[in-house]
Tab-separated table of C-alpha atoms and ligand atoms in Angstrom:
chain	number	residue	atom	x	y	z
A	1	UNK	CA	7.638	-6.222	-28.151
A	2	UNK	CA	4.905	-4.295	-26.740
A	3	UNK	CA	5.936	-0.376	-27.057
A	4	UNK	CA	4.501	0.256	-23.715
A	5	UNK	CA	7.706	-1.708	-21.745
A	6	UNK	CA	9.553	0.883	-22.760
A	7	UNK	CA	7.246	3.110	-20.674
A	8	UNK	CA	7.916	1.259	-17.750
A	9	UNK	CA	10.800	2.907	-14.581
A	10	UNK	CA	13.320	1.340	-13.215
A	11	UNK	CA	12.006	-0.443	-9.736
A	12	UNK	CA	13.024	1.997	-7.106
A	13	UNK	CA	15.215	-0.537	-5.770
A	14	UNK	CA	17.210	-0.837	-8.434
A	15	UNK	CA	17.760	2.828	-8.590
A	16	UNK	CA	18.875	2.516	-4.934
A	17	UNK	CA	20.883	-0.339	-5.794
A	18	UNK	CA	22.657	1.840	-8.543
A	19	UNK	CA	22.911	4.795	-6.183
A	20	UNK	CA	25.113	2.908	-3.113
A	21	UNK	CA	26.760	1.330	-6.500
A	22	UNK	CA	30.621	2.413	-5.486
A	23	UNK	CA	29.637	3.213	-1.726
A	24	UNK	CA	31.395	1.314	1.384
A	25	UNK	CA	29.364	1.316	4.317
A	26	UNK	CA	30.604	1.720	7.687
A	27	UNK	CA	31.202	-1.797	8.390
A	28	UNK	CA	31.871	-1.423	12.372
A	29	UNK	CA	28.171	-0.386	12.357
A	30	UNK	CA	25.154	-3.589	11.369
A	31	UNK	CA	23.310	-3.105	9.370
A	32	UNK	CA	19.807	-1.883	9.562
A	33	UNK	CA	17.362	-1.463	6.966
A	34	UNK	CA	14.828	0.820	6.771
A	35	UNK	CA	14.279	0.938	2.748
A	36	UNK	CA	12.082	-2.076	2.186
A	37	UNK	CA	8.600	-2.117	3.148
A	38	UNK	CA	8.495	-6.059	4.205
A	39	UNK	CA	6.903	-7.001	7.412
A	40	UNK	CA	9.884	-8.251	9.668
A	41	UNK	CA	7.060	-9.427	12.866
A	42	UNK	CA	7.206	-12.924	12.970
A	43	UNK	CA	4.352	-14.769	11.384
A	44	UNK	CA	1.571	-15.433	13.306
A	45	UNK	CA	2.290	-19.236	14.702
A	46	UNK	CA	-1.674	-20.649	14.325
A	47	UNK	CA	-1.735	-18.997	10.866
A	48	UNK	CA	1.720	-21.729	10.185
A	49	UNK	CA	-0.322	-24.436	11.799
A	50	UNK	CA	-3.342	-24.366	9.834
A	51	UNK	CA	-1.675	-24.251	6.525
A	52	UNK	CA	1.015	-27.537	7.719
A	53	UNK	CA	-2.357	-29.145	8.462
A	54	UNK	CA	-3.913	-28.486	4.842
A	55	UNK	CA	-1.169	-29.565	3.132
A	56	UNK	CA	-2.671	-32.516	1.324
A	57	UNK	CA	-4.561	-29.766	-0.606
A	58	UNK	CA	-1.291	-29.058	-2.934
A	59	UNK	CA	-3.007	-32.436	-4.823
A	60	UNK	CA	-5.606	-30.399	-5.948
A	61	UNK	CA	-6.563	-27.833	-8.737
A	62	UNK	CA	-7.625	-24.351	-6.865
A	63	UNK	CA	-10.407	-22.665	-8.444
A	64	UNK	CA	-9.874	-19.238	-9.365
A	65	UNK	CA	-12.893	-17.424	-7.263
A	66	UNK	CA	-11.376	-19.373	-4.097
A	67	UNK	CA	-13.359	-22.152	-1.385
A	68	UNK	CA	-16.351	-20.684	-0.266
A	69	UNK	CA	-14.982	-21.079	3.503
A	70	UNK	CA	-12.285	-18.212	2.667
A	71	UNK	CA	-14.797	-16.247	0.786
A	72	UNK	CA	-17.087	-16.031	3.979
A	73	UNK	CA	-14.213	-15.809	6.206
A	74	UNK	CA	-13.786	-12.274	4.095
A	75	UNK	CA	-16.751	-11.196	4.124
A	76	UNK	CA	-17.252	-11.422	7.334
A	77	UNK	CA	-14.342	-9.433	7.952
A	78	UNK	CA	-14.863	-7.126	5.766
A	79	UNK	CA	-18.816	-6.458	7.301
A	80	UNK	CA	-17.473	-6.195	11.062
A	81	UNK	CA	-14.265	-4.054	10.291
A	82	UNK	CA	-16.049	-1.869	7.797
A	83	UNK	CA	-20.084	-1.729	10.200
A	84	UNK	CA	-21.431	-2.644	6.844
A	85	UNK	CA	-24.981	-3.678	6.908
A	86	UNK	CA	-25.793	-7.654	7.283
A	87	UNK	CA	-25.620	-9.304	3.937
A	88	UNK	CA	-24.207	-5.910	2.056
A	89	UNK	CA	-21.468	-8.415	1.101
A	90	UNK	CA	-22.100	-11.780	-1.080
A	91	UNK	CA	-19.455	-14.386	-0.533
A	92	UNK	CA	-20.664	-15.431	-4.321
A	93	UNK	CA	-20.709	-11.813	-5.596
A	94	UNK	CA	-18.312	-8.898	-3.988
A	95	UNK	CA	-15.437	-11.447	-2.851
A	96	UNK	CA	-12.446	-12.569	-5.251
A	97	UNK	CA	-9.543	-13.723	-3.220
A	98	UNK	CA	-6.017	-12.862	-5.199
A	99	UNK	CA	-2.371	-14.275	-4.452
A	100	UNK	CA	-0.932	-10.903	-2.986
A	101	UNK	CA	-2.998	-7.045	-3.844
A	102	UNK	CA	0.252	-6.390	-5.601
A	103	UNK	CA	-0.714	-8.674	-8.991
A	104	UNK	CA	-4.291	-7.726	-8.475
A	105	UNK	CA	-3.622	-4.201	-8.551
A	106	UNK	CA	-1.477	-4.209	-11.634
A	107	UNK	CA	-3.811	-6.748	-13.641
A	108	UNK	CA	-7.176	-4.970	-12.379
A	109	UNK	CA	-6.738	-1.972	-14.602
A	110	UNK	CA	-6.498	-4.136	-17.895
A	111	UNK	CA	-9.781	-5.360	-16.847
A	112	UNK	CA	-11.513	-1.910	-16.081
A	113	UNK	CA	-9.783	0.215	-18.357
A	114	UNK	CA	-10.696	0.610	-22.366
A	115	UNK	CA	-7.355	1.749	-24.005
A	116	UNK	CA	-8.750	4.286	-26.760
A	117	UNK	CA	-10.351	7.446	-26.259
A	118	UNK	CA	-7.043	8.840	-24.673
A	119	UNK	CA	-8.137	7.346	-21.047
A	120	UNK	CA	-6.303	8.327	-17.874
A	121	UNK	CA	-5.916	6.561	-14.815
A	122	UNK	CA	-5.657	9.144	-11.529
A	123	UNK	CA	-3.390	8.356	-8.786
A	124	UNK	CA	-1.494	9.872	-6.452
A	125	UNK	CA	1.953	10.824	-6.137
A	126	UNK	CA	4.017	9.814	-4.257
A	127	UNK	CA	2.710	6.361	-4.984
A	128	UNK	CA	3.434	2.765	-4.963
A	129	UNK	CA	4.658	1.554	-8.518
A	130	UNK	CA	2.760	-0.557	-9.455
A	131	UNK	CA	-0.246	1.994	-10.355
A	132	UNK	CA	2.021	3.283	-12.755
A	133	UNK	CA	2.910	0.644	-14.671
A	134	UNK	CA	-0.236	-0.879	-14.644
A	135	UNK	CA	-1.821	2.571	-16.422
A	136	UNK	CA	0.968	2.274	-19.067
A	137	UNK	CA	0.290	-1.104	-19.754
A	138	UNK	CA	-3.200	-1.074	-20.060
A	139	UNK	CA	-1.994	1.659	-22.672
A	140	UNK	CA	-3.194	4.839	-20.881
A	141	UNK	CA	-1.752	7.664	-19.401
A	142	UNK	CA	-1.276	8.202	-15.619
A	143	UNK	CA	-2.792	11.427	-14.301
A	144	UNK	CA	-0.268	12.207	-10.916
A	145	UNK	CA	-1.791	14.169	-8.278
A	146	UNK	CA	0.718	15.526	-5.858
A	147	UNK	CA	0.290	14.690	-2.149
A	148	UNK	CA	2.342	17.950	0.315
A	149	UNK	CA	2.465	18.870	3.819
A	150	UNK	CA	0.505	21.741	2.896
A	151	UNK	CA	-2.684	19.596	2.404
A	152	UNK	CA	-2.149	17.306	4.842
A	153	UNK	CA	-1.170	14.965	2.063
A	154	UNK	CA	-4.672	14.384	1.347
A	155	UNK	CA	-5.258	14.288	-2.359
A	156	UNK	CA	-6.931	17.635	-3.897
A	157	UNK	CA	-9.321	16.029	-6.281
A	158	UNK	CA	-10.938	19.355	-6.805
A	159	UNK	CA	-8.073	20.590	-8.440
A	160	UNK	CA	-8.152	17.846	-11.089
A	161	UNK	CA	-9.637	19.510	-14.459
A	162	UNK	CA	-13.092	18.638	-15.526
A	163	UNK	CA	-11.189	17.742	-18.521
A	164	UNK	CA	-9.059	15.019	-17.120
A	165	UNK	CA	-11.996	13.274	-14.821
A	166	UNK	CA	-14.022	13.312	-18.770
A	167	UNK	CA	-11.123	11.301	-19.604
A	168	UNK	CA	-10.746	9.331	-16.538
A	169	UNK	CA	-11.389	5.499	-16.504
A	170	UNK	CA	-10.019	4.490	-13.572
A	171	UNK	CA	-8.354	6.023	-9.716
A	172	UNK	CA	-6.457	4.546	-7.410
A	173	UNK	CA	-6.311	5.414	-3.912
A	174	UNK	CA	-4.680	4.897	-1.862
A	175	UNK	CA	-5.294	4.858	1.986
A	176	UNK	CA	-3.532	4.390	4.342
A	177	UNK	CA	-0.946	5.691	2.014
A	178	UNK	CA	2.123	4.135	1.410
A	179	UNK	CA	4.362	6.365	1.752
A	180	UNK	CA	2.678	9.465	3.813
A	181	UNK	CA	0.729	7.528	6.702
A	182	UNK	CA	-2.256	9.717	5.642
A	183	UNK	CA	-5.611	8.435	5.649
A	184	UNK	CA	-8.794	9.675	3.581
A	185	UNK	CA	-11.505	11.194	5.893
A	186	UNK	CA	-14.872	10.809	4.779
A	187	UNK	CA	-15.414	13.988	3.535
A	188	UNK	CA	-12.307	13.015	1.341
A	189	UNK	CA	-14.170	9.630	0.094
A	190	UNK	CA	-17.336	11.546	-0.485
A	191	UNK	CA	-15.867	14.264	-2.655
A	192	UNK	CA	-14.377	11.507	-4.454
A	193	UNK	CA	-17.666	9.768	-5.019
A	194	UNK	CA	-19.539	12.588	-6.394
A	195	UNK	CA	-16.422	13.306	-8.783
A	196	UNK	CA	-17.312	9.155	-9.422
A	197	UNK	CA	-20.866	9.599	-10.129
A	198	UNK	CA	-20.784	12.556	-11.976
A	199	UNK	CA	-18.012	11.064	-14.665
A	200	UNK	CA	-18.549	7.398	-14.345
A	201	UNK	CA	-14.929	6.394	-13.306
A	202	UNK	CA	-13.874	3.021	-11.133
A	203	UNK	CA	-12.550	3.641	-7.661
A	204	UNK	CA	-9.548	0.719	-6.559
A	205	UNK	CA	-8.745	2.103	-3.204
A	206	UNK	CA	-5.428	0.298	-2.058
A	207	UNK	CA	-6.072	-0.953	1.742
A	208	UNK	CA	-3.446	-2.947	2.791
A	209	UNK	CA	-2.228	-0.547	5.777
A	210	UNK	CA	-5.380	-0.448	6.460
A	211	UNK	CA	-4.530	-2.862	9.852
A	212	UNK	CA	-1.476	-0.811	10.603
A	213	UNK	CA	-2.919	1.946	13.117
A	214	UNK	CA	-2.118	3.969	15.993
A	215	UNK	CA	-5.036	4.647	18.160
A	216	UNK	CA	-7.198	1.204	18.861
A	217	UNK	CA	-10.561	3.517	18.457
A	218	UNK	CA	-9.531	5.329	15.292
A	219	UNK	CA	-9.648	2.259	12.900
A	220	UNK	CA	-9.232	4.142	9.262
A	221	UNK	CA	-12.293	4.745	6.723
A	222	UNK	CA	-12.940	1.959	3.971
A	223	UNK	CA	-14.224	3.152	0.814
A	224	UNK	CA	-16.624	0.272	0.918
A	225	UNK	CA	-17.581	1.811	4.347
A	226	UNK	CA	-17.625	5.389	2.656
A	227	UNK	CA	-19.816	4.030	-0.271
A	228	UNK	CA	-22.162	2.591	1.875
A	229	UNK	CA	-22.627	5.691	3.770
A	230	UNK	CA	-22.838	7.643	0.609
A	231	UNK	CA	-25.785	5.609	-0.104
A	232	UNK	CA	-24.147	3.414	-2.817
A	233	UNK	CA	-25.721	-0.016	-1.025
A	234	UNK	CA	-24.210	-1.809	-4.333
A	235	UNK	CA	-21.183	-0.368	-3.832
A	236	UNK	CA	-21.364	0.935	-7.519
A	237	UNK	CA	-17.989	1.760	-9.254
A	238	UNK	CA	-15.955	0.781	-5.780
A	239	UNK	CA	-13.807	-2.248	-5.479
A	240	UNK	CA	-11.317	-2.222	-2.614
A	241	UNK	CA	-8.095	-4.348	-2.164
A	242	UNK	CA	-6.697	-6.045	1.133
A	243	UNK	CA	-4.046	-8.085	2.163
A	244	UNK	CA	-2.269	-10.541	4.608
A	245	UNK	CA	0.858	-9.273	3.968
A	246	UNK	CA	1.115	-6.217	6.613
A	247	UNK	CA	-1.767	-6.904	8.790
A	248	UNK	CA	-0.866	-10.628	9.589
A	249	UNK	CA	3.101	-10.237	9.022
A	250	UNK	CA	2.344	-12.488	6.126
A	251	UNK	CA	3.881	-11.130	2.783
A	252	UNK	CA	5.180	-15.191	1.745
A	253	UNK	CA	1.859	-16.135	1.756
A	254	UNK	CA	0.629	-14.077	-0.880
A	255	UNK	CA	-2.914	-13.700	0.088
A	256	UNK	CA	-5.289	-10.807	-0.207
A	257	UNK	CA	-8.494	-9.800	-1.891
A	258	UNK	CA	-10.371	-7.960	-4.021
A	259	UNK	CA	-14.098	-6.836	-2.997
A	260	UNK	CA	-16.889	-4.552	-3.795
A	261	UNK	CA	-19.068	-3.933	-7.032
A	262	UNK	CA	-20.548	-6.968	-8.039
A	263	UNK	CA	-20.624	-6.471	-11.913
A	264	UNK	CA	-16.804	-5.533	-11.873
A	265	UNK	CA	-15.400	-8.372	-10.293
A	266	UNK	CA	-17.934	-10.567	-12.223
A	267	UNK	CA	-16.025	-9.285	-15.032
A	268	UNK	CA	-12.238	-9.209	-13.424
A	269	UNK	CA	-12.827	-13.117	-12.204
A	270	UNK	CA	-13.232	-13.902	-16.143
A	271	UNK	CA	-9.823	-11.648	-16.673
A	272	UNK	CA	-8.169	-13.870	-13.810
A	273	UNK	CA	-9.510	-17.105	-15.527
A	274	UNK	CA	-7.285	-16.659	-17.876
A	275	UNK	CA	-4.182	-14.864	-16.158
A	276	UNK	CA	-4.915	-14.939	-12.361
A	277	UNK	CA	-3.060	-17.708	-10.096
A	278	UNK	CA	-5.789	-19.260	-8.125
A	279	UNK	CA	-4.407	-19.325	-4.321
A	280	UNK	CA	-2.792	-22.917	-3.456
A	281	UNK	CA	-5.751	-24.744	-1.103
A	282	UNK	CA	-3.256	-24.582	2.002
A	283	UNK	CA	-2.922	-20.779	1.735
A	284	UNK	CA	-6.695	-20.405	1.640
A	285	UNK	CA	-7.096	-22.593	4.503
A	286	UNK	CA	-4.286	-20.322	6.654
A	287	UNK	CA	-5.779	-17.350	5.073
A	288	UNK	CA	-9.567	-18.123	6.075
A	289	UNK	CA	-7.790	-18.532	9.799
A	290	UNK	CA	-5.897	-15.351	9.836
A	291	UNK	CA	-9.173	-13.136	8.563
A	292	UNK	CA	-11.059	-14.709	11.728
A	293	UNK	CA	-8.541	-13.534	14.089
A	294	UNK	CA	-8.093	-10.252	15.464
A	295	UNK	CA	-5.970	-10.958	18.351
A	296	UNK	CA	-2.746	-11.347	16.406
A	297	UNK	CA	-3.583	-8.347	14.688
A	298	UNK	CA	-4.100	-6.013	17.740
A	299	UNK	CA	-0.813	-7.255	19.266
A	300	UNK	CA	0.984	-6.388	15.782
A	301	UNK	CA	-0.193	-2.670	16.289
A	302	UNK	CA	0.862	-2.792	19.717
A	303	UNK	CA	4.594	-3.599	17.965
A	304	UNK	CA	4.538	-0.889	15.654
A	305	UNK	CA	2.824	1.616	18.220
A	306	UNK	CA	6.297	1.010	20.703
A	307	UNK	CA	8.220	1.855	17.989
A	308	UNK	CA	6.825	4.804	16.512
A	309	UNK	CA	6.528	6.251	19.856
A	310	UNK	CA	10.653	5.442	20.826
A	311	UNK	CA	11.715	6.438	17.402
A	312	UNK	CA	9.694	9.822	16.911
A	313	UNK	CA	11.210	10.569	20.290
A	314	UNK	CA	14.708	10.575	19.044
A	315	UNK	CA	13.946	12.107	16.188
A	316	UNK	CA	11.313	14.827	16.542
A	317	UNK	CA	13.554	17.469	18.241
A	318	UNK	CA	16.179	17.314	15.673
A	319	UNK	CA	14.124	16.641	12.252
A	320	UNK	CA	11.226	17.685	10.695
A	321	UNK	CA	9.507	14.576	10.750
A	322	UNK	CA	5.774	13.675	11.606
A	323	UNK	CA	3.463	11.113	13.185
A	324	UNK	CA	1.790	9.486	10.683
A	325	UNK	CA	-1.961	8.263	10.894
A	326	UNK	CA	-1.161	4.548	10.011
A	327	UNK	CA	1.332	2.452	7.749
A	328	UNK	CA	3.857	1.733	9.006
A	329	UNK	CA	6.394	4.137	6.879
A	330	UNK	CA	7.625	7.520	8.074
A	331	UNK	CA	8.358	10.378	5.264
A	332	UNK	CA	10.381	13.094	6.661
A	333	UNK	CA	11.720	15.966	4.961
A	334	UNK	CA	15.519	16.508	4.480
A	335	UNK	CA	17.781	19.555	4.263
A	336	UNK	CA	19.639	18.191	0.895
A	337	UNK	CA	19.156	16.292	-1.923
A	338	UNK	CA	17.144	12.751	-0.542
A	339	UNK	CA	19.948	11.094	-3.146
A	340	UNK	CA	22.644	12.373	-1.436
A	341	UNK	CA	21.529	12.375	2.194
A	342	UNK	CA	20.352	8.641	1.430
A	343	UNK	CA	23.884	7.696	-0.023
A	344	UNK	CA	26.005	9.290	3.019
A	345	UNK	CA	23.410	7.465	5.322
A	346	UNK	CA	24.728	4.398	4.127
A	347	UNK	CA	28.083	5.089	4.208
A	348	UNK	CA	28.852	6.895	7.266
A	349	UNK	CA	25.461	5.075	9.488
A	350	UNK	CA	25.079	1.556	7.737
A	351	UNK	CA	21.161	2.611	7.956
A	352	UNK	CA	19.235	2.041	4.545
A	353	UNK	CA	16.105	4.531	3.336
A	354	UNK	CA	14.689	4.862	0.199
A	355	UNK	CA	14.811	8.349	-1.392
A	356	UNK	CA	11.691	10.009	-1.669
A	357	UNK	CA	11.789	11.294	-5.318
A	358	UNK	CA	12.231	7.488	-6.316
A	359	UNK	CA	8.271	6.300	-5.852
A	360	UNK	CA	7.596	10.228	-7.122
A	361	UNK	CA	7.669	11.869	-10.533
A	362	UNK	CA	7.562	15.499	-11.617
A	363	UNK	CA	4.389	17.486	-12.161
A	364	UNK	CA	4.695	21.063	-14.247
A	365	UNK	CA	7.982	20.957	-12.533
A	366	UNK	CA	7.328	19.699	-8.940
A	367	UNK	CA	8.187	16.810	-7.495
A	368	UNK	CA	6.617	15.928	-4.285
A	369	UNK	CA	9.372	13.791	-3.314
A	370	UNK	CA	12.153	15.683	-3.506
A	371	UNK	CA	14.128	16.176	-0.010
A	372	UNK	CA	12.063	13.881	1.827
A	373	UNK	CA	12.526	10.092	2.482
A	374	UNK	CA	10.777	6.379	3.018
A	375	UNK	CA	11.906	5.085	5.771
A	376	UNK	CA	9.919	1.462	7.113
A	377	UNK	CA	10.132	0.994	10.568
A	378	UNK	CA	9.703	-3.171	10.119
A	379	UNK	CA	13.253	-3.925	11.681
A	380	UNK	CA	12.710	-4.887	15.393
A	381	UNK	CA	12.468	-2.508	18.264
A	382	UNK	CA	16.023	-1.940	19.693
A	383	UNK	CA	17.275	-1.752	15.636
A	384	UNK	CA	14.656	0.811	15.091
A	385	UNK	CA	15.656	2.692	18.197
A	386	UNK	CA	19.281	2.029	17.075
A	387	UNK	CA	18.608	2.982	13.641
A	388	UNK	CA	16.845	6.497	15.071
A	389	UNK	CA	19.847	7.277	16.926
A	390	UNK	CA	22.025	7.145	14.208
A	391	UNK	CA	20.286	9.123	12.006
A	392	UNK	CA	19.587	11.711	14.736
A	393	UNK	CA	23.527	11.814	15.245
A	394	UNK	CA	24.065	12.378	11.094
A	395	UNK	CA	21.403	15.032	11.049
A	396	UNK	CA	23.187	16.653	13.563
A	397	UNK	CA	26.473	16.354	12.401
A	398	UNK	CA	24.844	17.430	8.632
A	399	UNK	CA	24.066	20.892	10.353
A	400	UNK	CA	27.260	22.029	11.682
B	1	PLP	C1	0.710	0.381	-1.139
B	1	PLP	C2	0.906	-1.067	-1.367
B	1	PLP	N1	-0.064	-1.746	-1.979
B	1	PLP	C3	0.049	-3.075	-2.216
B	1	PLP	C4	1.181	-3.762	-1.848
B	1	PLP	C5	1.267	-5.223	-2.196
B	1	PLP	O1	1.168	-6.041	-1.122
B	1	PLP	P1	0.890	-7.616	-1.292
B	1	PLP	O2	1.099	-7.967	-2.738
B	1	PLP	O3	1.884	-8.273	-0.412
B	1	PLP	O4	-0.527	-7.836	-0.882
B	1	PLP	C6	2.214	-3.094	-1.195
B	1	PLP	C7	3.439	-3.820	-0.817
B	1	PLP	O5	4.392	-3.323	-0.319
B	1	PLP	C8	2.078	-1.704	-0.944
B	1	PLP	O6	3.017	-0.996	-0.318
C-alpha cells in the first residue's frame, strides 16, 4: 500500500458521525441541517433543459480538454467577471474544464508538485480537506497557516519563514474561504505574488464561493484579476479553480474549471489524460449555458442575502458571531468545547453543525478551530430562521 494513506484524517463527517454515535435527538423537533456545505437552491430550470436536450451526446467519447463551445463559454466568463483584458484568456491555452474543483484540486498538486527535496505545500487552516490530503499524497508535507479573528482571518504570509517558502512548491488559497467568509484584498494577493516571484512557488487559489456575495458592487478579487494587475499578463505561476456547484446550485453536475498559466495546465491536461474524467457531452452543454447566465446567479445571492440578514438578526445579540464577506458558511465562536456544544445541539435542538476543530489541526499548540463552529446556511429560509432560533434559545439556556 502506499505509506502515505496512512497519512490521510478521517473525513470530518465521519468524525461527526462518530461524535452523535450514542446521541438521541429531540425527535418532536425536524430536523435541520446546517453541517453540510451542499447547495439546497433548486437547480436552475434552463440549466435542466439544456442538458435533457443534449442527451444523445452520452453516445460519444468526451475529450479530456472539453468542446471548444464550453471552453469559450469560460473564458468569457472568466474575462467579464474578472475585467481582464480582451484575449488575456485562450480558450486553447488557460481553460481546462474538470468534473467538480474538488478532484481537480486534489489531483492538481501531483501534477505541480516534485516529491523530493522535502517540498511543502502552504495552506491555510482552517481549510477544506482536500488540500491536505492532496499534499500528503503527492508525498509532501502541508505547511498550516492559522486564519483568527485577530487578523481578520486573512492569512499572514509574512509570518511564514523564508525557510519554508525555499521549500515551498505549491499554495493553496483559498478565497472566499470556506469556512471564514473572508476574502483576500489585493494587497493580500499582491504580497502573495511577490512571496511567488521571489521563491518560484504555484498559486491554486480555490474560487468556488467566489459567486456567493453580499453586496451586488463588491464582487470578490480573483487572483487571475490580482495577477493581471500585478503585471503578470501570462498569469505566470497562477491557476485558479471554479465551479457550478455553489454559484449555479449545481453540485450533481460536477462541473467546474481550472484556468490560468498556460504552461501548467499544458502540463496538468497530460496528468488528466491519463487520470482525469473528461465531462459527459450533456454536462458541457448545461455547463456552457449556466456560465452565460448571470441572472440565475444574481437571484441565488438574493437567497442567501435574506437569510444571512434574518439569521444574524437572531443571533447577533446573543452570540459572538460575524457577517461574513461571502460563502455561504458562518463560523462563530462558542463558550465550550465545539465537540460538546455540537453534540448537545443535536440532542436537545435537532440542528446539525460541524465542529470547528474538525477541518482544523494544531499549530505549536494552537488550533484555530477550537470553540468555534461551521454552520451552512443552504437549508431554506424559514428552516434557517427556525434553525437560528433554536440555537439562540440553547445559547441562552447554555449561560444560565
Ligand atoms: C472550499 C471548497 N472547494 C472546493 C469544493 C468542491 O466543490 P465541487 O467539487 O463541487 O466543485 C468545495 C465543496 O464543498 C469547497 O467547500
Amino acid at each position: 500500500m502506499n505509506k502515505n494513506l496512512d497519512r490521510l484524517q478521517p473525513y470530518p463527517f465521519e468524525k461527526l458521525a462518530d461524535l452523535l454515535a450514542n446521541s438521541r435527538p429531540d425527535e418532536t423537533k425536524r430536523p435541520i441541517k446546517w453541517s453540510i456545505g451542499e447547495p439546497a437552491h433548486p437547480a436552475p430550470e434552463f440549466v435542466k433543459r439544456v442538458l435533457i436536450e443534449n442527451l444523445d451526446g452520452l453516445s460519444k467519447y468526451p475529450v479530456t480538454i472539453g468542446s471548444i463551445e464550453l471552453r469559450e463559454a469560460i473564458s468569457t466568463w472568466l474575462t467579464t467577471r474578472f475585467a481582464l483584458p480582451a484575449g488575456a484568456i485562450d480558450p486553447d491555452k488557460n481553460v481546462l474544464p474538470v468534473s467538480g474543483t474538488r478532484e481537480a484540486l486534489f489531483s492538481f498538486a501531483q501534477s505541480v508538485v516534485n516529491g523530493a527535496d522535502e517540498a511543502v505545500v502552504v495552506m491555510p487552516n482552517p481549510f477544506y480537506q482536500i488540500y491536505e490530503g492532496a499534499a500528503y499524497m503527492a508525498d509532501c508535507d502541508p505547511y498550516f497557516v492559522n486564519l483568527n479573528a485577530d487578523n481578520q482571518f486573512q492569512p499572514d504570509f509574512k509570518s511564514i519563514p523564508p525557510s519554508v517558502w525555499m521549500r515551498c512548491q505549491l499554495v493553496y488559497v483559498c478565497s472566499p474561504s470556506n469556512p471564514t467568509g473572508a476574502c483576500l484584498s489585493m494587497e493580500k494577493w499582491h504580497e502573495l505574488l511577490t512571496i511567488a516571484g521571489k521563491n518560484d512557488f504555484v498559486i491554486a487559489s480555490d474560487e468556488c464561493y467566489s459567486e456567493i456575495y453580499f453586496n451586488e458592487g463588491e464582487p470578490p478579487i480573483g487572483l487571475l484579476e490580482a495577477a493581471n494587475e500585478f503585471g503578470l499578463s501570462d498569469f505566470k505561476n497562477c491557476v485558479v479553480f471554479h465551479s457550478l456547484s455553489k454559484r449555479s446550485n449545481l453540485p450533481g453536475l460536477r462541473s467546474g474549471f481550472v484556468a490560468g498559466d498556460a504552461r501548467i495546465l499544458d502540463k496538468y491536461r497530460l496528468y488528466r489524460t491519463y487520470h482525469g474524467c473528461a465531462l459527459p457531452p450533456p454536462t458541457q452543454k448545461a455547463s456552457a449555458a449556466a456560465w452565460q447566465d448571470e441572472e440565475h446567479v444574481r437571484e441565488n445571492r438574493a437567497i442567501y442575502r435574506r437569510k444571512f440578514d434574518a439569521v444574524l438578526e437572531i443571533l447577533q445579540p446573543c452570540m459572538d458571531i460575524y457577517r461574513p464577506q461571502a460563502g455561504f458558511y458562518l463560523w462563530p465562536s462558542v463558550p465550550i468545547d465545539d465537540a460538546s456544544f455540537t453534540r448537545r445541539l443535536y440532542e436537545e435542538e435537532n440542528l446539525l453543525v460541524l465542529p470547528g476543530s474538525y477541518i482544523s489541526r494544531t499549530v505549536d499548540g494552537v488550533n484555530p478551530g477550537v470553540k468555534r463552529l461551521r454552520m451552512a446556511l443552504v437549508a431554506p429560509y424559514e428552516e434557517c430562521v427556525e434553525g437560528a432560533e433554536r440555537l439562540a434559545a440553547f445559547v441562552k439556556r447554555l449561560a444560565v
